[in-house]
mmCIF file of C-alpha atoms (C1' of nucleotides) and ligand atoms in Angstrom:
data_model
loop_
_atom_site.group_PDB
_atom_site.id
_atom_site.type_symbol
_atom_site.label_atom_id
_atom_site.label_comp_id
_atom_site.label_asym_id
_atom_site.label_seq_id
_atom_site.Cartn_x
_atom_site.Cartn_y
_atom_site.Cartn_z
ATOM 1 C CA UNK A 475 0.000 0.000 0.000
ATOM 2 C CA UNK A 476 2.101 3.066 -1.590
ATOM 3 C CA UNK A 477 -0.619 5.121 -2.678
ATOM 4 C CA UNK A 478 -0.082 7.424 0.068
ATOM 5 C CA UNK A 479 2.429 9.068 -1.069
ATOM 6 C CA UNK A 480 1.234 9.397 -4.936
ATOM 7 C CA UNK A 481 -1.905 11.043 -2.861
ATOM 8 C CA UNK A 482 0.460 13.707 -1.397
ATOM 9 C CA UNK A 483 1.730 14.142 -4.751
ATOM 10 C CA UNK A 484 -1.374 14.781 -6.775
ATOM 11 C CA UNK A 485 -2.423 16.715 -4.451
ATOM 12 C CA UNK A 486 0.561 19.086 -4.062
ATOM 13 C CA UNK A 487 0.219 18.864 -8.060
ATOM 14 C CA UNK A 488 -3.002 20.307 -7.464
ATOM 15 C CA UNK A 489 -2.389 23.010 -5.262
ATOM 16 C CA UNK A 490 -4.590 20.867 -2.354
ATOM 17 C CA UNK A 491 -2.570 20.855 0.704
ATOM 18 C CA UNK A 492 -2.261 17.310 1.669
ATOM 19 C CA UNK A 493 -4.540 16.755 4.775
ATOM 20 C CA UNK A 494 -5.093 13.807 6.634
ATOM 21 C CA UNK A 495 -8.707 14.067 5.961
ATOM 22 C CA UNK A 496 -8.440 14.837 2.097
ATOM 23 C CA UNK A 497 -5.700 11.768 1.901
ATOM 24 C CA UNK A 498 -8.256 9.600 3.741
ATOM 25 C CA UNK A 499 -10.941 10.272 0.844
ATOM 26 C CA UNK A 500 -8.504 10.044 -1.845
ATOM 27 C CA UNK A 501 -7.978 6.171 -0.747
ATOM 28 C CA UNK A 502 -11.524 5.632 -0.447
ATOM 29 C CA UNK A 503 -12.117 7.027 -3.642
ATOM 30 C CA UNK A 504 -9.312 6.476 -5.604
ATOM 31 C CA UNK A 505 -7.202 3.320 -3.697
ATOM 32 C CA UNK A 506 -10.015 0.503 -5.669
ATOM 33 C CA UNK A 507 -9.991 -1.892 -8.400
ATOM 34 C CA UNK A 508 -12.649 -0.741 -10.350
ATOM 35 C CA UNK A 509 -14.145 3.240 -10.477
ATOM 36 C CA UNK A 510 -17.443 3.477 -8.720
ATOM 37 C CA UNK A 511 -20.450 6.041 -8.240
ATOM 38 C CA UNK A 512 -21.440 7.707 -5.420
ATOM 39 C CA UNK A 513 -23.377 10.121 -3.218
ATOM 40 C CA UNK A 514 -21.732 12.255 -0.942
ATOM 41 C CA UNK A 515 -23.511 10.791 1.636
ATOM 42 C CA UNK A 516 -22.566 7.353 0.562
ATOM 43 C CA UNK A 517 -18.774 8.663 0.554
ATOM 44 C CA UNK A 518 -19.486 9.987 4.013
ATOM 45 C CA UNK A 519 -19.934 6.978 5.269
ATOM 46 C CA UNK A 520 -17.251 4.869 3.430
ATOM 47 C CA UNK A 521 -14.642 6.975 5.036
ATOM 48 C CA UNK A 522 -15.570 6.403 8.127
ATOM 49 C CA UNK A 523 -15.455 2.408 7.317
ATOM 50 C CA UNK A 524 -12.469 1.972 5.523
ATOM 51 C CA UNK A 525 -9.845 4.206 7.664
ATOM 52 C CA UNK A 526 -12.014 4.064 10.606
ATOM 53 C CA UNK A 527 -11.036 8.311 10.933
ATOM 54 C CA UNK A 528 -14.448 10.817 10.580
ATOM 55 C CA UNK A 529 -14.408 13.624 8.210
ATOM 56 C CA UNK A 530 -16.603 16.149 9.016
ATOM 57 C CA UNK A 531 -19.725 16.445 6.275
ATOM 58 C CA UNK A 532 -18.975 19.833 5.368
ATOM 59 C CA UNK A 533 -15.257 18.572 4.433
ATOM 60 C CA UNK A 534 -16.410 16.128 2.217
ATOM 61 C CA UNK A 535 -18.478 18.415 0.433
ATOM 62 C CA UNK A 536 -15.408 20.713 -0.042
ATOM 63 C CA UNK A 537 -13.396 17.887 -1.245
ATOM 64 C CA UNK A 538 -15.857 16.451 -3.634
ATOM 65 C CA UNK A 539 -15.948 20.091 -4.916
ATOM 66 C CA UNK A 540 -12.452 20.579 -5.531
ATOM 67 C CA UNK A 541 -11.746 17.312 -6.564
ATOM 68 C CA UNK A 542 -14.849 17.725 -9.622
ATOM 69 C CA UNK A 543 -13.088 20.821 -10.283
ATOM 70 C CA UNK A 544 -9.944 19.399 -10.686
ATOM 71 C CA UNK A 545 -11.194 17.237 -13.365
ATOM 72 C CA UNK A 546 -10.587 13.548 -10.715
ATOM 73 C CA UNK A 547 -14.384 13.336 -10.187
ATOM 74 C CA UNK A 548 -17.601 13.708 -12.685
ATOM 75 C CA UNK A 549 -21.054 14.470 -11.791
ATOM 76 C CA UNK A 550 -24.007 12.217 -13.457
ATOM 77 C CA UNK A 551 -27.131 13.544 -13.912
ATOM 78 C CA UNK A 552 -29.954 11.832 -12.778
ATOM 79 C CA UNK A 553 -33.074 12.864 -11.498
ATOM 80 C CA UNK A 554 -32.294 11.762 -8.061
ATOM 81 C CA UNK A 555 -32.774 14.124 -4.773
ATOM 82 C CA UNK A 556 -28.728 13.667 -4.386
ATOM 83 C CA UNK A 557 -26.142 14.101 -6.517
ATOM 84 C CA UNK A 558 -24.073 11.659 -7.985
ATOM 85 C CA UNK A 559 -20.577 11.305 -8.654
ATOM 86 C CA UNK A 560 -18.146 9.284 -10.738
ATOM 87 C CA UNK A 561 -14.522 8.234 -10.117
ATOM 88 C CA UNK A 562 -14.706 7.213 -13.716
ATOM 89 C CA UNK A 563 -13.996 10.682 -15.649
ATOM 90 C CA UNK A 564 -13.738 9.103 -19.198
ATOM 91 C CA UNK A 565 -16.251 10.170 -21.760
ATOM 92 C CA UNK A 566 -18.766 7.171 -20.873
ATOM 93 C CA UNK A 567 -22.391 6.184 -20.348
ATOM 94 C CA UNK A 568 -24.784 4.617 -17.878
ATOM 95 C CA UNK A 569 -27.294 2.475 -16.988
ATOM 96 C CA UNK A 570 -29.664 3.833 -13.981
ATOM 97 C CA UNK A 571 -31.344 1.195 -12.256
ATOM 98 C CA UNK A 572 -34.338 3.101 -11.071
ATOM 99 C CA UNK A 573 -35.429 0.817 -8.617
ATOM 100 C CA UNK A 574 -32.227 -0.025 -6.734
ATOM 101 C CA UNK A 575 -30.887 3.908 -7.487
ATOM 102 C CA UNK A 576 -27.911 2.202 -9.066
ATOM 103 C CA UNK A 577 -25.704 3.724 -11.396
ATOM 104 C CA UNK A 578 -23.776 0.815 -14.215
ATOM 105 C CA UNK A 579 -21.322 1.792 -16.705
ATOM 106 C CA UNK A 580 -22.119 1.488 -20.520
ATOM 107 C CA UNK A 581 -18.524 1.215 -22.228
ATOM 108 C CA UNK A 582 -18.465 3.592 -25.489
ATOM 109 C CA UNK A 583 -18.981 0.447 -27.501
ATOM 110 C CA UNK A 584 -22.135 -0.535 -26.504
ATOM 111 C CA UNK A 585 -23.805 1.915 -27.184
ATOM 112 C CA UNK A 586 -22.148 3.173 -30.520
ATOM 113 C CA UNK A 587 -20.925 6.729 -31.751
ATOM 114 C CA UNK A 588 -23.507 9.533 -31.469
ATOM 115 C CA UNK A 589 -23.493 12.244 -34.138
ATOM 116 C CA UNK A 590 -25.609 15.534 -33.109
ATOM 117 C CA UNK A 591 -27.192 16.642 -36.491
ATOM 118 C CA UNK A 592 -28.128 20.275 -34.923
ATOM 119 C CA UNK A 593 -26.028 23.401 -33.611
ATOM 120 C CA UNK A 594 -26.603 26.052 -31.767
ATOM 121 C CA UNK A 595 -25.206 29.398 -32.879
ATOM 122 C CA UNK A 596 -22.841 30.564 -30.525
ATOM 123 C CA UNK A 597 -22.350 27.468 -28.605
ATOM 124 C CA UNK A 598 -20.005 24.331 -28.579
ATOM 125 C CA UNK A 599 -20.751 20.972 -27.414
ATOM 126 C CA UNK A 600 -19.296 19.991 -23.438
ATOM 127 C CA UNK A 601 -20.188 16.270 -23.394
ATOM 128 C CA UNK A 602 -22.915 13.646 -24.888
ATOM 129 C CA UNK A 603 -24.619 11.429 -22.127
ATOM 130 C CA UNK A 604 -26.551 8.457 -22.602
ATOM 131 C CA UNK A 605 -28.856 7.392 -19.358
ATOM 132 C CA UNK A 606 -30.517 4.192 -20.054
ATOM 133 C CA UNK A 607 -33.012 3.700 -17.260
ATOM 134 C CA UNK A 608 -33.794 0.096 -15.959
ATOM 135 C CA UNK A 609 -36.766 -1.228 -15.194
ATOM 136 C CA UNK A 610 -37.865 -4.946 -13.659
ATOM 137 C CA UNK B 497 -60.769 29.130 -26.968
ATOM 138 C CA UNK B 498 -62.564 26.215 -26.482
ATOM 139 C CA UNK B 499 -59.397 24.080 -24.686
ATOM 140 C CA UNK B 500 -61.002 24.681 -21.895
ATOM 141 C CA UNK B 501 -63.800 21.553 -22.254
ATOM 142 C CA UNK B 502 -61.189 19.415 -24.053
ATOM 143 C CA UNK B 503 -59.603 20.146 -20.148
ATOM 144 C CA UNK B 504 -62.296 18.902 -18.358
ATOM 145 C CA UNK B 505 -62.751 15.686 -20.569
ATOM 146 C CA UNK B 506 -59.378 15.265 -20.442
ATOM 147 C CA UNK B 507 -59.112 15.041 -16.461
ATOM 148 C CA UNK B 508 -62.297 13.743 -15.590
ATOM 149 C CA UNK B 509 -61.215 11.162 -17.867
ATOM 150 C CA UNK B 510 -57.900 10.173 -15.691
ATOM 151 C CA UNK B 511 -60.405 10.524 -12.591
ATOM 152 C CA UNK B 512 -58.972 13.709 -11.536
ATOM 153 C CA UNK B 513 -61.617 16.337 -10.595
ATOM 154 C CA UNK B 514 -61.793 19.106 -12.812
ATOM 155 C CA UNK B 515 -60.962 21.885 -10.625
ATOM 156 C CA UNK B 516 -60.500 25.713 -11.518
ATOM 157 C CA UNK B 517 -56.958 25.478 -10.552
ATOM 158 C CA UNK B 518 -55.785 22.259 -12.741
ATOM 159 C CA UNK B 519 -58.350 23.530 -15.321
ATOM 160 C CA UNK B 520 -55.754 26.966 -14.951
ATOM 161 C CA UNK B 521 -52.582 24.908 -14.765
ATOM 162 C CA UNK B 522 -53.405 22.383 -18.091
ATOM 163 C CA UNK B 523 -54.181 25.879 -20.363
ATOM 164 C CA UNK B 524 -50.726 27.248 -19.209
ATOM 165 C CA UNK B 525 -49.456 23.741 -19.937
ATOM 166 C CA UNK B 526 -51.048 22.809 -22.726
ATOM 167 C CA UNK B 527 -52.802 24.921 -24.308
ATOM 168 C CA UNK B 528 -49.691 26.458 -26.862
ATOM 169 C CA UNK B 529 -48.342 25.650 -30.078
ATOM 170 C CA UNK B 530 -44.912 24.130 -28.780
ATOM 171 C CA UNK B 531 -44.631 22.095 -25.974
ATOM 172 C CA UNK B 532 -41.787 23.233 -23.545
ATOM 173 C CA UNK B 533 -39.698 22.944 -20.002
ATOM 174 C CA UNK B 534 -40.615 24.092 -17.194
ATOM 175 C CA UNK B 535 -39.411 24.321 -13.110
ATOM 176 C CA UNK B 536 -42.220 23.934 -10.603
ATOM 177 C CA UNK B 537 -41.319 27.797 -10.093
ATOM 178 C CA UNK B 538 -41.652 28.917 -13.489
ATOM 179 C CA UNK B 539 -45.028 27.488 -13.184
ATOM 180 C CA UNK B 540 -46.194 28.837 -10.506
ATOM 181 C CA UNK B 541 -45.341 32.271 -11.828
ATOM 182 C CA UNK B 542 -46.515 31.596 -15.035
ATOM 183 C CA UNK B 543 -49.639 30.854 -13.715
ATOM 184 C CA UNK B 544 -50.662 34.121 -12.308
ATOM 185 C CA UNK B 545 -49.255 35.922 -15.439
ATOM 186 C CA UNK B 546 -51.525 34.574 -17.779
ATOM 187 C CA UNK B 547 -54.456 33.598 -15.994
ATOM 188 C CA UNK B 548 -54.537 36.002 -13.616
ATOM 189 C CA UNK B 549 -55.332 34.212 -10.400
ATOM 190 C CA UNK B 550 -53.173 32.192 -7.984
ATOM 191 C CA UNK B 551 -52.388 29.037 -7.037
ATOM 192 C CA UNK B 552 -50.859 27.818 -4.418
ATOM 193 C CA UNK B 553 -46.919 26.372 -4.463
ATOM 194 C CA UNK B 554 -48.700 22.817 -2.830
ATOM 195 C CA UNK B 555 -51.305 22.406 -5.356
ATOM 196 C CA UNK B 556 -48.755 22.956 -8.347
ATOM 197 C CA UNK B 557 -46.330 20.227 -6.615
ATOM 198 C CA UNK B 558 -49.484 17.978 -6.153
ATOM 199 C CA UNK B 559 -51.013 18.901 -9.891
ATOM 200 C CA UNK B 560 -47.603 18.498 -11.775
ATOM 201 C CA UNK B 561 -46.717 14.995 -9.903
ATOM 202 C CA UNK B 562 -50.392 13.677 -10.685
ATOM 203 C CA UNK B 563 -49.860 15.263 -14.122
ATOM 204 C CA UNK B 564 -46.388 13.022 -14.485
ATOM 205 C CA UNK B 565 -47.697 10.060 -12.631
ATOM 206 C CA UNK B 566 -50.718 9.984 -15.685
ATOM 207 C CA UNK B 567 -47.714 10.357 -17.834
ATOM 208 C CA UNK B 568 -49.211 14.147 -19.120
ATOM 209 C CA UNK B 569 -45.518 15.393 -18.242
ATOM 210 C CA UNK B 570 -42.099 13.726 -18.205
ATOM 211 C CA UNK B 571 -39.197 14.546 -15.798
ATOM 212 C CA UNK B 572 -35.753 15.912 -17.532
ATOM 213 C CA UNK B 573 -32.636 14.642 -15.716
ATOM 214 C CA UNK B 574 -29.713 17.229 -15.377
ATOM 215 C CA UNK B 575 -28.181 18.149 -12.176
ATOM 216 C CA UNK B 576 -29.723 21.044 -11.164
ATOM 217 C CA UNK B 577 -31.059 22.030 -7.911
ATOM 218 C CA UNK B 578 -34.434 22.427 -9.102
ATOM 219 C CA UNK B 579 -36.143 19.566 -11.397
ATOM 220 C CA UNK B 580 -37.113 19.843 -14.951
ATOM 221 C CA UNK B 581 -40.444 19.058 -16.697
ATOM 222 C CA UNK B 582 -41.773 18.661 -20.277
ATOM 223 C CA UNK B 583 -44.401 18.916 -21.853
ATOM 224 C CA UNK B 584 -43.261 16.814 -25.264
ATOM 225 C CA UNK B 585 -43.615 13.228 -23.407
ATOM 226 C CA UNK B 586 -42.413 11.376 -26.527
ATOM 227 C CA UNK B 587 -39.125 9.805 -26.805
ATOM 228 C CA UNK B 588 -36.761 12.748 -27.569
ATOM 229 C CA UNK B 589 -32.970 14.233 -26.605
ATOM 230 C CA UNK B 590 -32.172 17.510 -25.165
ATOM 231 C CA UNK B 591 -29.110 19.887 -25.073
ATOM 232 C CA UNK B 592 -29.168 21.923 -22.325
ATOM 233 C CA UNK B 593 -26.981 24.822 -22.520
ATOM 234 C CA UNK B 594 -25.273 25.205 -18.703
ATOM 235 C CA UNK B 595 -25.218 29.150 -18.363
ATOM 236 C CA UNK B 596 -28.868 29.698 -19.245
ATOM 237 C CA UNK B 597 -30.215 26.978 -17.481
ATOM 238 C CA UNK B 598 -32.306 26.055 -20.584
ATOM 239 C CA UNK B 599 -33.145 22.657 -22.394
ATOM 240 C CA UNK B 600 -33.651 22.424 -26.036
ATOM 241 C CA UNK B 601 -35.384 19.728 -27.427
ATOM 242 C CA UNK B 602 -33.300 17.725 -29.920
ATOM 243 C CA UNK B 603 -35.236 15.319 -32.704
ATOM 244 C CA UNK B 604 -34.816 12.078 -32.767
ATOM 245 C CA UNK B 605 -33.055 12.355 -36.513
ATOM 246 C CA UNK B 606 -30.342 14.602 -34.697
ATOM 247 C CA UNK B 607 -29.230 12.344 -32.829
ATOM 248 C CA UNK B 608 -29.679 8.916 -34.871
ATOM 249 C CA UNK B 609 -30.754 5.360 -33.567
ATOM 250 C CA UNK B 610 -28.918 4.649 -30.157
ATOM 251 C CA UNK B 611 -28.233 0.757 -29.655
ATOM 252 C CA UNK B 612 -27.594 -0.420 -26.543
ATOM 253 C CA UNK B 613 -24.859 -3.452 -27.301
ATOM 254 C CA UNK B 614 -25.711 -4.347 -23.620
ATOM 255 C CA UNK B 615 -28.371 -6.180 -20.977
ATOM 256 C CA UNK B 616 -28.392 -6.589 -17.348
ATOM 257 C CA UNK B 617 -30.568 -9.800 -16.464
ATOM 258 C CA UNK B 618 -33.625 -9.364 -14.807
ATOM 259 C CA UNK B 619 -34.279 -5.963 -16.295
ATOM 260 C CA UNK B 620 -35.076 -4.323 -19.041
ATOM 261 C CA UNK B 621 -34.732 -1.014 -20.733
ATOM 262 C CA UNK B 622 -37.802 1.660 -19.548
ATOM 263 C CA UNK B 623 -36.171 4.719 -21.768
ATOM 264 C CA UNK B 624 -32.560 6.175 -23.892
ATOM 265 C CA UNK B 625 -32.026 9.626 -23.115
ATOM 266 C CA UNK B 626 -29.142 11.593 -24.838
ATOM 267 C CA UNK B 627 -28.202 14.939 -22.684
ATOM 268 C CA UNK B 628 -26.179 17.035 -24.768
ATOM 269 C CA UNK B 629 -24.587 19.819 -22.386
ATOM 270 C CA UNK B 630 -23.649 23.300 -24.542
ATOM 271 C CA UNK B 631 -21.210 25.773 -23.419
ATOM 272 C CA UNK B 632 -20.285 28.968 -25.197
ATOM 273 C "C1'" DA C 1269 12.525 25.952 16.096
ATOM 274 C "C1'" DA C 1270 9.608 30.021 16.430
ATOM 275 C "C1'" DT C 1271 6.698 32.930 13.859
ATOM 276 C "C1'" DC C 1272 3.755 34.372 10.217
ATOM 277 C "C1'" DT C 1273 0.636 33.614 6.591
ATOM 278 C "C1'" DT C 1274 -2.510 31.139 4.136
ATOM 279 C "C1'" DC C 1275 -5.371 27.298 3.591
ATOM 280 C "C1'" DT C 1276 -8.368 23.817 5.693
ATOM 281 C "C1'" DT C 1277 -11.489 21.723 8.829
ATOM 282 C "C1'" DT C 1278 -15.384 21.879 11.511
ATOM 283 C "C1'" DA C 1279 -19.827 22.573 14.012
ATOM 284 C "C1'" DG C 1280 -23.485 24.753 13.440
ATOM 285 C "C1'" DA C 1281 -26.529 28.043 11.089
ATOM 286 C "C1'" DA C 1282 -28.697 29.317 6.801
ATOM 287 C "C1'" DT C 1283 -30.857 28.315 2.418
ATOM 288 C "C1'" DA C 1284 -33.850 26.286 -0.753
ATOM 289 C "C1'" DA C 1285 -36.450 22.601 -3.001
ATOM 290 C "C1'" DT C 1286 -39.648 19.425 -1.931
ATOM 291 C "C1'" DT C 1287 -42.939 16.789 0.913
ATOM 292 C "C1'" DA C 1288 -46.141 16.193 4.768
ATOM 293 C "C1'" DT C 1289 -50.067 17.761 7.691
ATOM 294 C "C1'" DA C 1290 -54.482 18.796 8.626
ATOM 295 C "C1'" DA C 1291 -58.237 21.966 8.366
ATOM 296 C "C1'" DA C 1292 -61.313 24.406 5.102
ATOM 297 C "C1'" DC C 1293 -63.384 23.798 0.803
ATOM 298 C "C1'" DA C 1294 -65.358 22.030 -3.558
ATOM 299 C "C1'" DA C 1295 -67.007 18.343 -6.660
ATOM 300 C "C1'" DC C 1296 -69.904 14.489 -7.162
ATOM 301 C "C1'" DG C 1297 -73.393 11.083 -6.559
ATOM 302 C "C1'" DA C 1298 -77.446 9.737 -4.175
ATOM 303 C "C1'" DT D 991 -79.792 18.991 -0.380
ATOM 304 C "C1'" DC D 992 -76.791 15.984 2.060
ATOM 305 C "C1'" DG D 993 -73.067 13.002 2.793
ATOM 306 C "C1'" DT D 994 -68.844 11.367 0.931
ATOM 307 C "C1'" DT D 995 -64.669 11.752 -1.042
ATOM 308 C "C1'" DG D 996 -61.155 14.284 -3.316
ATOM 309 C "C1'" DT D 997 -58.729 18.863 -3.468
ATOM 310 C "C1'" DT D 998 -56.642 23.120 -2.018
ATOM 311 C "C1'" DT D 999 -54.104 25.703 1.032
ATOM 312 C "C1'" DA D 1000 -51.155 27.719 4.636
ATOM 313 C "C1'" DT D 1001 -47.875 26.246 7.202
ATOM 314 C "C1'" DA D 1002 -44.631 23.068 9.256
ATOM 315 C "C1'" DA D 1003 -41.273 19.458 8.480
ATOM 316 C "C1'" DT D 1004 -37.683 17.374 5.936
ATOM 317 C "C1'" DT D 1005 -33.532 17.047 3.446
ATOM 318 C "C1'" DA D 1006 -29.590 18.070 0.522
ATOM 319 C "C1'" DT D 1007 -26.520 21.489 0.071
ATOM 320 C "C1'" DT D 1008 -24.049 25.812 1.037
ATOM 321 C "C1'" DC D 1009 -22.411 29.378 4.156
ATOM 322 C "C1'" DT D 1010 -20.013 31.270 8.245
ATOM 323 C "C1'" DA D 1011 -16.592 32.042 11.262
ATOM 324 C "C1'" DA D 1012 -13.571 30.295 14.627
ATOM 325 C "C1'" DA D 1013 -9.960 26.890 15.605
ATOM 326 C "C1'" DG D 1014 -6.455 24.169 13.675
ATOM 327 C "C1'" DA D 1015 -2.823 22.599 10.446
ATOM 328 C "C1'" DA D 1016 0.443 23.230 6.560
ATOM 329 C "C1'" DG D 1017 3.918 25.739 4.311
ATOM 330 C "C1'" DA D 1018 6.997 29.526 4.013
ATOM 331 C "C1'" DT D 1019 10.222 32.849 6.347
ATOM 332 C "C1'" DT D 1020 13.269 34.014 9.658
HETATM 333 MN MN1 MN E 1582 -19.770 5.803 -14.545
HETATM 334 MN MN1 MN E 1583 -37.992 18.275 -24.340
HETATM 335 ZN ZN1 ZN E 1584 -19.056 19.929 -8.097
HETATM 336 ZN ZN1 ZN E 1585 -43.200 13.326 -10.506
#
DNA sequence: AATCTTCTTTAGAATAATTATAAACAACGA
DNA sequence: TCGTTGTTTATAATTATTCTAAAGAAGATT
């Protein structure tokens, strides 16, 4: 377990001073196999499981702020009365399971390239998301 | 401006009771050449502009959810703080452009066919939603 | 190492969208 | 007209998020 220290780095790199708390969420977040999606509550209480240390809520709202505006996290939208954010910051798409309020990747190939036939005058395209929403 | 019967029919015919106020709400709804998005609070205020009397912030929550439940309105997800409605309830795209706050429908021939290359068992697909965010 | 400056954390308050409550009211059917 | 049931409304409650300001920690300067 090295990541530690790459932590420190990017966040040095970032001009994020390197706090305990903020290194806590950056193993929570970033210290996994696979990318995953969360709430901020969800995160809240996944940092308190994994290093057993409590971040305050307020500081992981500040975090997940700086940390979207750095580019490492991506916001999904959803209609959903929380937000939720993506360790995965690749252009990508998603399943949303309604019923379980789950949130499943859709690699680019399956769901194909998507050409937008219309402009607007004035304004350039940000990003292209598919939702796919899941029923039973 | 006979919508106004065509109203009446139309919600005594989803057993909602006619009322003065969701007779109001449905012409400000529905009653205009192109359908269009709307917050709960650009309702409300659109209500007393062009009918001239007021309802109450309650009775547009309860009136749009019964309108969406009866599938009369369809939810837009983006990640705003306030949620998005629309009129058009057919299978369509949207941009929405980020600094205006304001979705713009997209046809289904701007966007092409979307195939989803991939299942998850036990459910199945409810709707394919493109969200095409602008920025200037 | 001591000091200074700037950034960060935090508890708690504030804000804002939405939902719940329950009493007054209106529509409907008998 | 009367009784029933559904609806409206003001207001309170809830909930996610943001704000505030004081205390603490990190980094730079001596
Ligand atoms: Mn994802
Ligand atoms: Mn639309
Ligand atoms: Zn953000
Ligand atoms: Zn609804």
């Amino acid at each position: 377990m090295n990541s530690k220290q790459e932590f420190i780095e990017k966040l040095r790199n970032s001009s994020l001073r390197p706090t305990k708390q903020r290194i806590n969420i950056c193993e929570v977040l970033f210290n996994r196999d696979k990318t995953f999606h969360f709430t901020i509550n969800d995160l809240f209480n996944l940092i308190k499981d994994k290093t057993g240390e409590k971040v305050s809520l307020a500081t992981v709202y500040n975090t997940v702020h700086a940390f979207h505006k750095k580019g490492y996290l991506k916001e999904i939208p959803i209609n959903s009365n929380q937000t939720y954010f993506d360790t995965n910051v690749t252009d990508h798409h998603h399943f949303f399971d309604v019923k379980e309020e789950k949130l499943i990747d859709l690699k680019n190939e399956d769901v194909g390239p998507i050409e937008i036939q219309k402009s607007i005058p004035g304004k350039k395209i940000k990003s292209v998301e598919v939702l796919v929403k899941l029923e039973d």
